[in-house]
XYZ file of C-alpha atoms in Angstrom:
179
model
C 34.607 61.978 -33.008
C 32.799 58.684 -32.351
C 29.179 58.302 -33.482
C 26.681 55.510 -32.848
C 23.775 55.318 -35.317
C 20.573 53.903 -33.824
C 17.693 52.962 -36.140
C 14.095 53.434 -34.934
C 13.566 49.659 -35.057
C 16.345 49.167 -32.481
C 14.667 51.712 -30.189
C 11.293 50.010 -30.647
C 12.702 46.560 -29.864
C 14.557 47.969 -26.844
C 11.329 49.474 -25.494
C 9.518 46.146 -26.045
C 12.240 44.271 -24.192
C 11.861 46.544 -21.148
C 8.080 46.257 -20.805
C 8.025 43.069 -18.719
C 10.490 44.577 -16.216
C 8.655 47.899 -16.182
C 5.360 46.184 -15.345
C 7.057 44.192 -12.564
C 8.862 47.275 -11.204
C 12.382 45.924 -11.747
C 15.492 47.027 -13.593
C 16.428 45.172 -16.744
C 19.026 45.326 -19.477
C 19.605 44.736 -23.170
C 22.676 45.014 -25.341
C 22.996 46.675 -28.711
C 25.178 44.941 -31.262
C 26.441 45.863 -34.685
C 28.604 44.441 -37.459
C 32.005 43.268 -36.253
C 33.680 45.192 -39.092
C 32.452 48.461 -37.546
C 32.897 47.375 -33.935
C 35.962 49.413 -33.106
C 35.655 52.203 -35.656
C 34.574 55.770 -34.994
C 31.254 55.168 -36.792
C 29.122 52.317 -35.451
C 25.548 51.257 -36.164
C 23.363 49.354 -33.717
C 21.590 46.751 -35.827
C 20.524 44.191 -33.241
C 18.994 44.128 -29.758
C 20.082 41.263 -27.518
C 17.807 40.518 -24.573
C 19.901 38.214 -22.373
C 18.834 35.997 -19.483
C 19.057 38.135 -16.343
C 18.398 38.250 -12.629
C 16.577 41.437 -11.702
C 15.318 43.452 -8.764
C 13.980 46.931 -8.151
C 17.523 48.232 -7.724
C 19.799 46.309 -10.086
C 20.208 43.597 -12.709
C 22.728 40.857 -13.213
C 23.460 38.617 -16.182
C 24.495 35.091 -15.133
C 27.618 33.583 -16.686
C 25.473 31.291 -18.820
C 23.761 34.381 -20.262
C 27.093 36.028 -21.026
C 28.277 32.874 -22.794
C 25.031 32.669 -24.775
C 25.402 36.311 -25.868
C 29.006 35.704 -26.927
C 28.011 32.683 -29.009
C 25.136 34.592 -30.643
C 27.360 37.567 -31.457
C 30.029 35.333 -32.986
C 27.586 33.288 -35.044
C 26.030 36.427 -36.550
C 29.214 38.413 -37.137
C 28.283 41.011 -34.529
C 30.027 42.790 -31.689
C 28.498 44.229 -28.509
C 28.590 48.032 -28.799
C 26.400 49.321 -25.972
C 24.691 48.314 -22.748
C 21.253 49.769 -22.055
C 19.552 49.351 -18.703
C 16.787 50.928 -16.694
C 16.489 52.710 -13.357
C 13.380 53.135 -11.199
C 12.906 56.928 -11.244
C 14.185 59.988 -13.094
C 17.824 59.508 -12.063
C 19.885 58.134 -14.963
C 23.350 58.343 -13.444
C 25.687 55.404 -12.977
C 25.659 53.786 -9.544
C 28.703 52.053 -8.119
C 26.951 48.753 -9.008
C 26.594 49.980 -12.611
C 30.288 50.892 -12.713
C 31.469 47.550 -11.392
C 29.036 45.392 -13.404
C 29.228 47.151 -16.764
C 29.523 44.961 -19.830
C 32.899 46.395 -20.792
C 35.782 48.411 -19.431
C 37.276 49.272 -22.805
C 37.766 52.896 -23.819
C 34.664 54.450 -25.495
C 32.286 51.690 -24.345
C 28.748 53.029 -23.902
C 26.355 52.404 -21.035
C 22.928 54.001 -21.456
C 20.436 54.350 -18.600
C 16.715 54.887 -19.225
C 14.372 56.188 -16.498
C 11.187 54.654 -15.041
C 12.190 51.050 -15.765
C 11.862 51.794 -19.485
C 8.061 51.983 -19.262
C 8.023 54.692 -21.927
C 10.617 55.570 -24.527
C 12.029 58.837 -23.195
C 13.396 61.607 -25.374
C 17.135 61.459 -26.005
C 17.625 64.345 -23.556
C 16.266 62.148 -20.748
C 18.739 59.309 -21.315
C 21.800 58.927 -19.146
C 24.577 58.276 -21.640
C 27.826 57.162 -20.040
C 31.046 56.644 -21.943
C 34.169 54.929 -20.694
C 36.849 57.628 -20.889
C 40.296 57.562 -19.301
C 39.407 54.411 -17.367
C 36.204 55.833 -15.815
C 32.520 56.003 -16.655
C 31.599 59.616 -17.434
C 28.078 60.849 -18.061
C 27.889 62.865 -21.260
C 26.274 66.286 -21.348
C 23.129 66.797 -23.432
C 25.128 68.340 -26.293
C 27.778 65.584 -26.168
C 24.976 62.993 -26.218
C 23.495 64.597 -29.357
C 26.953 64.485 -30.963
C 27.645 60.874 -29.883
C 24.264 59.270 -30.744
C 22.429 59.630 -34.022
C 18.889 58.269 -34.201
C 18.086 57.396 -37.795
C 14.952 56.202 -39.588
C 14.691 52.652 -40.931
C 13.017 53.807 -44.117
C 12.065 57.104 -45.724
C 8.910 56.962 -47.803
C 8.697 59.891 -50.195
C 6.474 58.541 -52.915
C 2.718 58.620 -52.887
C 0.620 56.683 -55.335
C 2.348 54.876 -58.182
C 1.782 56.554 -61.511
C 1.462 53.969 -64.246
C 3.095 54.791 -67.576
C 3.462 53.111 -70.943
C 0.247 51.156 -70.992
C 1.134 48.627 -68.271
C -2.031 46.641 -67.739
C -1.152 44.974 -64.433
C -0.164 41.635 -65.978
C 3.121 40.924 -64.202
C 3.482 37.492 -65.826
C 3.919 39.065 -69.273
C 5.272 42.496 -68.294
C 8.930 41.687 -68.947
C 8.660 39.492 -72.076
């Protein structure tokens, strides 16, 4: 079982990256990257959003070779590996077109290609994503239950405490608190 953990901050940055394209009515793409050490394991974590240079239209996107080289250099310099491609489509349909199949970022087994509807104008619920995994040499769209098993959206922080309760007569003098 392969699982990709996606922190809220990665989703937020992905949504931000798609806003310019959404306003212009064009498809666009980002890549999710994670630590190289986890790159080919069954548990991955998307830690970084890469927004590459791209040529876009209402019906497809393309990353020029210079953009691909720039992404490769950035990944290498930060100890990251590309773990998923995310791109947008104009309407509700989040399938993979023949263009998407032939221009995907990877053809390796278990690569992920995620399609978001409406040019990414809003951040849709997970059930509205088109999640495609490279299986047996083909891109296959995962069912809703397989998507829930494959992707795990996780919080960046969990805040459980309320107000700090001061104990032991601490008077707020940090300079002398640890003498």
